[in-house]
PDB file of C-alpha atoms in Angstrom:
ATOM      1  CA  UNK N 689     -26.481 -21.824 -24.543  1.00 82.00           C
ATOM      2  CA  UNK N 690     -24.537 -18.640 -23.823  1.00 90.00           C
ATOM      3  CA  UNK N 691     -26.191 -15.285 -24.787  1.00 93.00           C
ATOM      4  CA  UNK N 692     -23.052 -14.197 -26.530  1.00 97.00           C
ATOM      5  CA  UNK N 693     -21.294 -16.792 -29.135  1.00 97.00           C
ATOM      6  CA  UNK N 694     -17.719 -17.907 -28.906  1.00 98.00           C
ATOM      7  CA  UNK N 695     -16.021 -20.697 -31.042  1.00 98.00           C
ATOM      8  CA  UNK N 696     -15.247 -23.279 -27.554  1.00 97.00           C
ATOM      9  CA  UNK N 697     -11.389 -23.179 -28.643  1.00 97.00           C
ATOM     10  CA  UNK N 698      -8.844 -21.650 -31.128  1.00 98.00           C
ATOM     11  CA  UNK N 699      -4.810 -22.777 -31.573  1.00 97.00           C
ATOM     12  CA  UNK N 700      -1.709 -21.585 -33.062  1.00 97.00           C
ATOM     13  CA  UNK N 701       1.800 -21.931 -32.670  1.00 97.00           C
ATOM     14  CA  UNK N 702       4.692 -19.779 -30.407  1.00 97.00           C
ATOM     15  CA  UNK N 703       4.985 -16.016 -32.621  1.00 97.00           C
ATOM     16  CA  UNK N 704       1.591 -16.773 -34.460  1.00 97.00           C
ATOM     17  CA  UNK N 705      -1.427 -14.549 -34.024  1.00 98.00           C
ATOM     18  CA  UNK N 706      -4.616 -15.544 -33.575  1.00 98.00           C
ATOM     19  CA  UNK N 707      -8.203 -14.029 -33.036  1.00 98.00           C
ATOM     20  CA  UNK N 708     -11.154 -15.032 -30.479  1.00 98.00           C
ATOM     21  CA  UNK N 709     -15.039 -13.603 -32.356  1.00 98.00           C
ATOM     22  CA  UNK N 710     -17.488 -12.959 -29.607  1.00 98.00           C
ATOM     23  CA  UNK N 711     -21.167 -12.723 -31.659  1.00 98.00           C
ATOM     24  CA  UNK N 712     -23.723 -11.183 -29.855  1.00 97.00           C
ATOM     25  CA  UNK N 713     -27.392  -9.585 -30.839  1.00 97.00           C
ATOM     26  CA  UNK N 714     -29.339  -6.292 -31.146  1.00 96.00           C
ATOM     27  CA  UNK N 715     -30.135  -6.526 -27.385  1.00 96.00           C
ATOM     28  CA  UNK N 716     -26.094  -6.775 -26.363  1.00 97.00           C
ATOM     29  CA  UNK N 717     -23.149  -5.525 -28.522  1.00 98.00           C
ATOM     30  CA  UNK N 718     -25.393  -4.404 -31.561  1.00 97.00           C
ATOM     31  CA  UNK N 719     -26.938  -2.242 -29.469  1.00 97.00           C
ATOM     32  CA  UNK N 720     -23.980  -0.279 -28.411  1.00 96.00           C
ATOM     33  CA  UNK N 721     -22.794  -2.216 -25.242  1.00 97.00           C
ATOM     34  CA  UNK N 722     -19.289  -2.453 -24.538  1.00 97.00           C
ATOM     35  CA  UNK N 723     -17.383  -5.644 -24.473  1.00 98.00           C
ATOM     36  CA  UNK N 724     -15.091  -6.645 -22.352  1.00 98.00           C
ATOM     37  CA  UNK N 725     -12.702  -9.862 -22.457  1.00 98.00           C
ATOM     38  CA  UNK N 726     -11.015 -12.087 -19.245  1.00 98.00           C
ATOM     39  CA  UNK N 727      -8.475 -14.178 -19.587  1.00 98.00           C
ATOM     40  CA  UNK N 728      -8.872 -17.671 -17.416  1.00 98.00           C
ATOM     41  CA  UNK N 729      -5.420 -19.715 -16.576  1.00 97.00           C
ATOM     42  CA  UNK N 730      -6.133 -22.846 -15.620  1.00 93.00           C
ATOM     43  CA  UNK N 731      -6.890 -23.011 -11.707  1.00 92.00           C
ATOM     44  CA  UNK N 732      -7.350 -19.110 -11.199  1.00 96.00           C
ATOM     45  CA  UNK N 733      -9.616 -16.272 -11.354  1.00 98.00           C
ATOM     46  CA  UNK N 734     -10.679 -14.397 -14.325  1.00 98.00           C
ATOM     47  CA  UNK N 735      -8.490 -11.350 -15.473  1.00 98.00           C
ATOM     48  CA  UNK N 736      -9.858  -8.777 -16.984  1.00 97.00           C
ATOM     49  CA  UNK N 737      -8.114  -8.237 -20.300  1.00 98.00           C
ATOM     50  CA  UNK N 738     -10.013  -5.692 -22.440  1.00 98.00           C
ATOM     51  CA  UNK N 739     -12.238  -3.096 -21.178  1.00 97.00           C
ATOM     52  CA  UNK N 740     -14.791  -0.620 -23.638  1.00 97.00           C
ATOM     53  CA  UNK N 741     -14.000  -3.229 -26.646  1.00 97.00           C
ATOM     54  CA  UNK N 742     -10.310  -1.813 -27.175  1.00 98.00           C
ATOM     55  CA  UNK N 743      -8.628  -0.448 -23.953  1.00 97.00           C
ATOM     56  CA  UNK N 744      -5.819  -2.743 -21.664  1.00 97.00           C
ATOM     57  CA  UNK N 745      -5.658  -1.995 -18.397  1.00 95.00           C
ATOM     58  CA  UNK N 746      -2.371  -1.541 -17.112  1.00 95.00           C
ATOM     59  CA  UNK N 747       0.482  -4.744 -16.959  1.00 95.00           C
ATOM     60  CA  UNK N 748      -1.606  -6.158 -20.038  1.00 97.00           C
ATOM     61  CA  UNK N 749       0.957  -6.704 -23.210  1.00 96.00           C
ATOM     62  CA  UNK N 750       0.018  -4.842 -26.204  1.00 96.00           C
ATOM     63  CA  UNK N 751      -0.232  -8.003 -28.021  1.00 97.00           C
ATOM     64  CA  UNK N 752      -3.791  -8.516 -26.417  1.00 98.00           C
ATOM     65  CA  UNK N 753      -5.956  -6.043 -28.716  1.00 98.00           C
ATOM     66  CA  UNK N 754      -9.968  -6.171 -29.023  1.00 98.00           C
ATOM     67  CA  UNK N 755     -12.218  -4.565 -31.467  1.00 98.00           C
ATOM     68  CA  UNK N 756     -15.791  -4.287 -32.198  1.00 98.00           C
ATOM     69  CA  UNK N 757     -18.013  -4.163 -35.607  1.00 96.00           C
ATOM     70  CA  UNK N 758     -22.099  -4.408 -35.145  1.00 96.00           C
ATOM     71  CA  UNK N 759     -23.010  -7.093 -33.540  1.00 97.00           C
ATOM     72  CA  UNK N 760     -19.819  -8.519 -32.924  1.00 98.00           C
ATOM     73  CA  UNK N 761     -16.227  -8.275 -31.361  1.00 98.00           C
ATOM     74  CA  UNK N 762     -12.789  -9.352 -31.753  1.00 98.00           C
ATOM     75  CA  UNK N 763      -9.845 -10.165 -29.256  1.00 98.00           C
ATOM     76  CA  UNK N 764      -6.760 -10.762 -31.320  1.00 98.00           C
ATOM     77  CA  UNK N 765      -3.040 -11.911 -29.438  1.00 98.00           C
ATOM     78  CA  UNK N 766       0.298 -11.558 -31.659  1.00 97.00           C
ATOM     79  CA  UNK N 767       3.617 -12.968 -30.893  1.00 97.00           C
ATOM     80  CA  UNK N 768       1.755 -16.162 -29.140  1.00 97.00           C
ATOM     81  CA  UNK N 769       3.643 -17.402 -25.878  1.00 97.00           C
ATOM     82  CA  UNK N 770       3.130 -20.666 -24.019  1.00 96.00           C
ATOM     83  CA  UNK N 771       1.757 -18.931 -20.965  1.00 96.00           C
ATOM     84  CA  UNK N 772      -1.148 -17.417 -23.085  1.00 97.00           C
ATOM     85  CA  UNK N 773      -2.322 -20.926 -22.997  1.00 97.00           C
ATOM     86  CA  UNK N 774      -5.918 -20.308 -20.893  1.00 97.00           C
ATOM     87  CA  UNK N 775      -9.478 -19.454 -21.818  1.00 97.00           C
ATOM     88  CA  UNK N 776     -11.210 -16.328 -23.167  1.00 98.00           C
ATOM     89  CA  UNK N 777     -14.513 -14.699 -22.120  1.00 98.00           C
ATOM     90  CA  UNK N 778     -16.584 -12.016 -23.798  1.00 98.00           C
ATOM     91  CA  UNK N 779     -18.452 -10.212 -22.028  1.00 98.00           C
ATOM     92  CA  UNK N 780     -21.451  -7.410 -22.553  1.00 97.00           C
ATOM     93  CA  UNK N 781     -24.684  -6.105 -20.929  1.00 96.00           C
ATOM     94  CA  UNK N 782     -27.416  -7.177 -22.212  1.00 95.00           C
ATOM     95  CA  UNK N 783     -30.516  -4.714 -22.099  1.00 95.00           C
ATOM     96  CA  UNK N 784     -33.194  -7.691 -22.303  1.00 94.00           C
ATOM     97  CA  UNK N 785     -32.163  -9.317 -19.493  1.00 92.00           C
ATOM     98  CA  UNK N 786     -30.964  -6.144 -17.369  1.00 91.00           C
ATOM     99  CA  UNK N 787     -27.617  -7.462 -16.660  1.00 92.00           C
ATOM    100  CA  UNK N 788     -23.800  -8.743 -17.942  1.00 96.00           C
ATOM    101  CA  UNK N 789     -23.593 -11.925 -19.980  1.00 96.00           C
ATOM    102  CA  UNK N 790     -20.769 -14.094 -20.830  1.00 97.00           C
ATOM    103  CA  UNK N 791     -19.723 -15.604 -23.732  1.00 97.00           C
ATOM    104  CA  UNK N 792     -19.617 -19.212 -23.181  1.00 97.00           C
ATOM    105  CA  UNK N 793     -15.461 -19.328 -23.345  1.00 97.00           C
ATOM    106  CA  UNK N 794     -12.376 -19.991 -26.289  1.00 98.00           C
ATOM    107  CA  UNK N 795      -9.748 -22.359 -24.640  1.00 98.00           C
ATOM    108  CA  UNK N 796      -6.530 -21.105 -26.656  1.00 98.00           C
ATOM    109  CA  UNK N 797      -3.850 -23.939 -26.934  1.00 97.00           C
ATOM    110  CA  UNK N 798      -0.108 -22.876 -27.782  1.00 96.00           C
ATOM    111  CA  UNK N 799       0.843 -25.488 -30.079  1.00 93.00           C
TER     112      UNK N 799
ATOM    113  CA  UNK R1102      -4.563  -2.450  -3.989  1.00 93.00           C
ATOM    114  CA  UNK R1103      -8.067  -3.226  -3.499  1.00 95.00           C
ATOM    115  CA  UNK R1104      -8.271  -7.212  -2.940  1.00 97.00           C
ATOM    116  CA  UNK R1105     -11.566  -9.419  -2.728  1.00 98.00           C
ATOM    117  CA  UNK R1106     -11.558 -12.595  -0.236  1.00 98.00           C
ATOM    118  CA  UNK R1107     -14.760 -15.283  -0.977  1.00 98.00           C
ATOM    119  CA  UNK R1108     -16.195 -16.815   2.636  1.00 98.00           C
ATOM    120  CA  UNK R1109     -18.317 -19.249   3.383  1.00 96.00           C
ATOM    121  CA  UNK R1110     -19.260 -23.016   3.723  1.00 96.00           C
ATOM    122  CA  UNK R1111     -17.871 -25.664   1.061  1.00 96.00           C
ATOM    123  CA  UNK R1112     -20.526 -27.877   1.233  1.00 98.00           C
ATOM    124  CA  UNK R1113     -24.169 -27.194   1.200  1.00 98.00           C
ATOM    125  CA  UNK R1114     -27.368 -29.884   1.500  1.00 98.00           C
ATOM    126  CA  UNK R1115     -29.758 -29.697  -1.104  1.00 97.00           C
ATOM    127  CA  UNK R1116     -33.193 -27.422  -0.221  1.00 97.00           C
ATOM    128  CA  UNK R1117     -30.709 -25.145   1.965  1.00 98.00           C
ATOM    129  CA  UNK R1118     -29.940 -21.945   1.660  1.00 98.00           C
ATOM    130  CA  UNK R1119     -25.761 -21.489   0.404  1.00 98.00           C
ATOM    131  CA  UNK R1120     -24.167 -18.096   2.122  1.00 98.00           C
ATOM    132  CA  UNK R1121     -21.322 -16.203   0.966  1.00 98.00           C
ATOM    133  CA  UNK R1122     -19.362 -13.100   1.788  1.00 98.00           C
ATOM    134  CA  UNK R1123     -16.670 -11.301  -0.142  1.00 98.00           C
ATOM    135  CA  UNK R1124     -14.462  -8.915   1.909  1.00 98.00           C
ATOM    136  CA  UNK R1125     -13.532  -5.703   0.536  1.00 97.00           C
ATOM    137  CA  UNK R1126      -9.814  -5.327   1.837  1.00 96.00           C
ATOM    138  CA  UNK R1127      -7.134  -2.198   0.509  1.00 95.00           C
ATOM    139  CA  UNK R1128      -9.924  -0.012  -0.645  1.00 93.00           C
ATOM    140  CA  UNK R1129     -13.279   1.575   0.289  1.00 91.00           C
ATOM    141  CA  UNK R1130     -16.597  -0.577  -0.499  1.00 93.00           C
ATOM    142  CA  UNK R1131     -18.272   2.781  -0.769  1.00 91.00           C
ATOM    143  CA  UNK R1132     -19.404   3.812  -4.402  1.00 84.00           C
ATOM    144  CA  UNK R1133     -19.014   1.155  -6.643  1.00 91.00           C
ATOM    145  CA  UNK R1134     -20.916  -2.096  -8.083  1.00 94.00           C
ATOM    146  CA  UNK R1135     -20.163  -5.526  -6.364  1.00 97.00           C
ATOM    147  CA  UNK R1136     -20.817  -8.452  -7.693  1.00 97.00           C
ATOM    148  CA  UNK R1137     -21.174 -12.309  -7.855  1.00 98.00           C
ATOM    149  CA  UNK R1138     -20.431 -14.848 -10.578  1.00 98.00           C
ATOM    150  CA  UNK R1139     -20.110 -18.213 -10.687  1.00 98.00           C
ATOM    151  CA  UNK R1140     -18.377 -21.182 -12.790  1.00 97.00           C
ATOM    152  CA  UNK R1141     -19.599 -24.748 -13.046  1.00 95.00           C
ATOM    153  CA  UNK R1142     -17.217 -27.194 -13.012  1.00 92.00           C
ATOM    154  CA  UNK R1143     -15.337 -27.648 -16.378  1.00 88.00           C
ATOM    155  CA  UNK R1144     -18.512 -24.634 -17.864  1.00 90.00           C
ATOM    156  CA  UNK R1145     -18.269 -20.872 -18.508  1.00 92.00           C
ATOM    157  CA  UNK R1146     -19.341 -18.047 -16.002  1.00 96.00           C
ATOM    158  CA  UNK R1147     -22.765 -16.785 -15.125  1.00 97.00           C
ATOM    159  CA  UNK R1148     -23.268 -13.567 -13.475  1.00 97.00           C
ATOM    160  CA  UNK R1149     -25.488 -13.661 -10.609  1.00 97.00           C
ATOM    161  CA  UNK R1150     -26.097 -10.223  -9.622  1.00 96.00           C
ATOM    162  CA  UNK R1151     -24.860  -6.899  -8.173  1.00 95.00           C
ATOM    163  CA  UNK R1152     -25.147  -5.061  -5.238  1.00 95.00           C
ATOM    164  CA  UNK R1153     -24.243  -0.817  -5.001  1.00 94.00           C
ATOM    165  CA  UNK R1154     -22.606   0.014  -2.000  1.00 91.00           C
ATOM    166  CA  UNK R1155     -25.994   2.237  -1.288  1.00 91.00           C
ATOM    167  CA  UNK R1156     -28.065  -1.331  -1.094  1.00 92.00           C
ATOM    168  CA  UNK R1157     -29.815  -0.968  -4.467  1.00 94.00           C
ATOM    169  CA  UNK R1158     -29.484  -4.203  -6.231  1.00 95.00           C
ATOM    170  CA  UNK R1159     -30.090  -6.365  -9.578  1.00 94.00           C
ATOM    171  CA  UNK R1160     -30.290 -10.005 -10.392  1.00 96.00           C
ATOM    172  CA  UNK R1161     -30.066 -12.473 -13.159  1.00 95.00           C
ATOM    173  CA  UNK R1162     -33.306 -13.432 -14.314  1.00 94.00           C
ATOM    174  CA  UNK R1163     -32.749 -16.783 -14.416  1.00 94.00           C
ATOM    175  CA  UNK R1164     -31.989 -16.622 -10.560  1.00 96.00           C
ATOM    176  CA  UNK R1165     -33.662 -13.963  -9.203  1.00 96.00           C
ATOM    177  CA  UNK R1166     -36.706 -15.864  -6.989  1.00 97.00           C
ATOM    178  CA  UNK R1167     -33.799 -17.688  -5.133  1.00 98.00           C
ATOM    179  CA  UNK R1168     -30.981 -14.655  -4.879  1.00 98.00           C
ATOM    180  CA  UNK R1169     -30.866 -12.572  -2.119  1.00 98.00           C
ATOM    181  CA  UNK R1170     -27.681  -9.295  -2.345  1.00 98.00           C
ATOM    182  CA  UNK R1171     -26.421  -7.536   0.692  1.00 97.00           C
ATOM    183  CA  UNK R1172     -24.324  -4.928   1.354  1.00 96.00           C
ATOM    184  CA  UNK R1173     -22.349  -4.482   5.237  1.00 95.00           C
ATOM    185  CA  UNK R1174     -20.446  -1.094   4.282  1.00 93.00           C
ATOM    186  CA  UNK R1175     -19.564  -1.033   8.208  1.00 93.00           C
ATOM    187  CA  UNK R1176     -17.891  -3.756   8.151  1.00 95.00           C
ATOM    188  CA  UNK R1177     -16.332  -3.390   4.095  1.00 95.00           C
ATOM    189  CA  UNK R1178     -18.330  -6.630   3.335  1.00 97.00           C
ATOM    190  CA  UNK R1179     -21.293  -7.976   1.058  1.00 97.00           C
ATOM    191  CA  UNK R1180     -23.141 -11.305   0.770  1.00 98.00           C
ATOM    192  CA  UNK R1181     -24.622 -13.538  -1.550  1.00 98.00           C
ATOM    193  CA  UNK R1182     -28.038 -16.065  -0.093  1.00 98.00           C
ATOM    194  CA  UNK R1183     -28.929 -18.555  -2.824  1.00 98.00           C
ATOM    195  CA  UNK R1184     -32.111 -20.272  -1.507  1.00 98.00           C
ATOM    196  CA  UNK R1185     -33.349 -24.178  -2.405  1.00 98.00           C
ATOM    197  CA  UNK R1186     -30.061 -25.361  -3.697  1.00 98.00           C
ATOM    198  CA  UNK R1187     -29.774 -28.078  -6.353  1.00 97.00           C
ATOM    199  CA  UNK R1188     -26.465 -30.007  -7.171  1.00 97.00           C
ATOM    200  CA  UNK R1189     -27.331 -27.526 -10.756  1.00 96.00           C
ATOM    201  CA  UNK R1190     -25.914 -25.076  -8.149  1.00 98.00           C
ATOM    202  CA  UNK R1191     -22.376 -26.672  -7.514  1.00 98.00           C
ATOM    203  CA  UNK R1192     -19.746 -23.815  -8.939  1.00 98.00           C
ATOM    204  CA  UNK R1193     -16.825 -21.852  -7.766  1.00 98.00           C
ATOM    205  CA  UNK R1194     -18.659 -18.878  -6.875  1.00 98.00           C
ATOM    206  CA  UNK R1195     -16.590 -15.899  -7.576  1.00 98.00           C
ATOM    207  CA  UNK R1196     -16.932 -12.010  -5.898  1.00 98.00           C
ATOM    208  CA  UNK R1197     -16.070  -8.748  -8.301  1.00 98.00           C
ATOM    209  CA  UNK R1198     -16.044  -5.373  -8.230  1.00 97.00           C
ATOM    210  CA  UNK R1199     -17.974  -4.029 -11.230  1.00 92.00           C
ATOM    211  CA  UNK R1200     -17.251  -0.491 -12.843  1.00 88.00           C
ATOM    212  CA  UNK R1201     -19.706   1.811 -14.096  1.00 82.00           C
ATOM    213  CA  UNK R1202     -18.552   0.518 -17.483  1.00 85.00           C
ATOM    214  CA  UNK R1203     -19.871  -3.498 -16.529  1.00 87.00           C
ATOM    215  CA  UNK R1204     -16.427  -4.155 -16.648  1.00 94.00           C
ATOM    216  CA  UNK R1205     -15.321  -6.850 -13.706  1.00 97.00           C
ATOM    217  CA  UNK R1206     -11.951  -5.463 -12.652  1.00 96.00           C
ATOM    218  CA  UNK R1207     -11.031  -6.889  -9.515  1.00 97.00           C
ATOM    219  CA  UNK R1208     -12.038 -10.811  -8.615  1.00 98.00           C
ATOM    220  CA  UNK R1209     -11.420 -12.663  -5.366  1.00 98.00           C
ATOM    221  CA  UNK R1210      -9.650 -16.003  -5.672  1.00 98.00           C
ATOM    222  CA  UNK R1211     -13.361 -17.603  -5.583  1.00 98.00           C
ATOM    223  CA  UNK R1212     -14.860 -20.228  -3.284  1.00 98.00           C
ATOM    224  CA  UNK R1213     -16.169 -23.919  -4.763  1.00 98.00           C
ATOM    225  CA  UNK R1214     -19.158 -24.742  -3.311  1.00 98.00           C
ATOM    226  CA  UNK R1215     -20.705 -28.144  -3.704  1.00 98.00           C
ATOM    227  CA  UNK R1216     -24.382 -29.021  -3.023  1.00 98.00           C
ATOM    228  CA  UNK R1217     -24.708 -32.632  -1.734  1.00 96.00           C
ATOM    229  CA  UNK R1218     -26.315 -34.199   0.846  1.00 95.00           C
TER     230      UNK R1218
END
């Protein structure tokens, strides 16, 4: 059971956006942490993908956005391509436990 | 750039202790957060701990009696000892470099680990 809540996979077709809800707590992202999101292609290393809830670092399309409301956050990708095709971790600090937490992943499948 | 690279054994015996070291390579190890995560096989991550470059550390609760952090800034390097392994602790164990924000920017490739006897 992952500290921050992810639905395990979301789908959509080429040029179709979709979004990824990361829903977290008091302790976490309602208490003012940011969130950050990693993208996952099968085989490699995490990539981070949104830092502070709504800044890409640089080389990341600007069809990767992320926001954040309360206790929750958002990571929304327009124009879908076949090589988004990976899974999607949230990520915050949590101030109960005194450290980051993940969200337990959203495996994204380019129809 | 700065690069991470994930050493250590493959294969571990249950009881033992598993030992890891991530070198920093392109960039200075000096003033920033460094960190270890880990992924299951087929799970999501789970963030073990950090260690600042000055030796200070902090460790997941849920690991902390068995988690040991180190820091070699002489030699651009820091470690990871997970004591009493269990096949629970069979993951690709991955190295980052945490920013002030929490944010894990840079990640080594990451090392899989299996505990078996």
């Amino acid at each position: 059971q992952s500290v921050l809540t992810q639905p395990p996979s979301v789908s959509g077709a080429p040029g179709q956006r979709v979004s990824i809800s990361c829903t977290g707590s008091s302790s976490n992202i309602g208490a003012g942490y940011d969130v950050h999101w990693y993208q996952q292609l099968p085989g490699t290393a995490p990539k981070l993908l949104i830092y502070a809830n709504t800044n890409r670092p640089s080389g990341v399309p600007d069809r990767f956005s992320g926001s954040k409301s309360g206790t929750s956050a958002s990571l929304a990708i327009t124009g879908l391509q076949a090589e988004d095709e990976a899974d999607y971790y949230c990520q915050s600090y949590d101030s109960s436990l005194s450290g980051s937490v993940f969200g337990g992943g959203t495996k994204l499948t380019v129809l | 750039q700065v690069q991470l690279q994930e050493s250590g054994p493959g294969l571990v015996k249950p009881s033992e202790t598993l030992s890891l070291t991530c070198t920093v390579s392109g960039g200075s190890i000096r003033s920033y957060y460094w960190s270890w995560i880990r992924q299951s096989p087929g799970k999501g991550l789970e963030y073990i701990g950090y260690v600042y470059y000055s030796g200070s550390t902090s460790y997941n609760p849920s690991l902390k009696s068995r988690v040991t952090l180190s820091v070699d800034a002489s030699k651009n390097q820091f470690s990871l000892k997970l004591s009493s392994v269990t096949a629970a602790d069979t993951a690709v164990y991955y190295c980052a470099r945490e920013r002030g924000i929490k944010a894990f920017d840079i990640w080594g490739h990451g090392t899989m680990v299996t505990v078996s006897s």
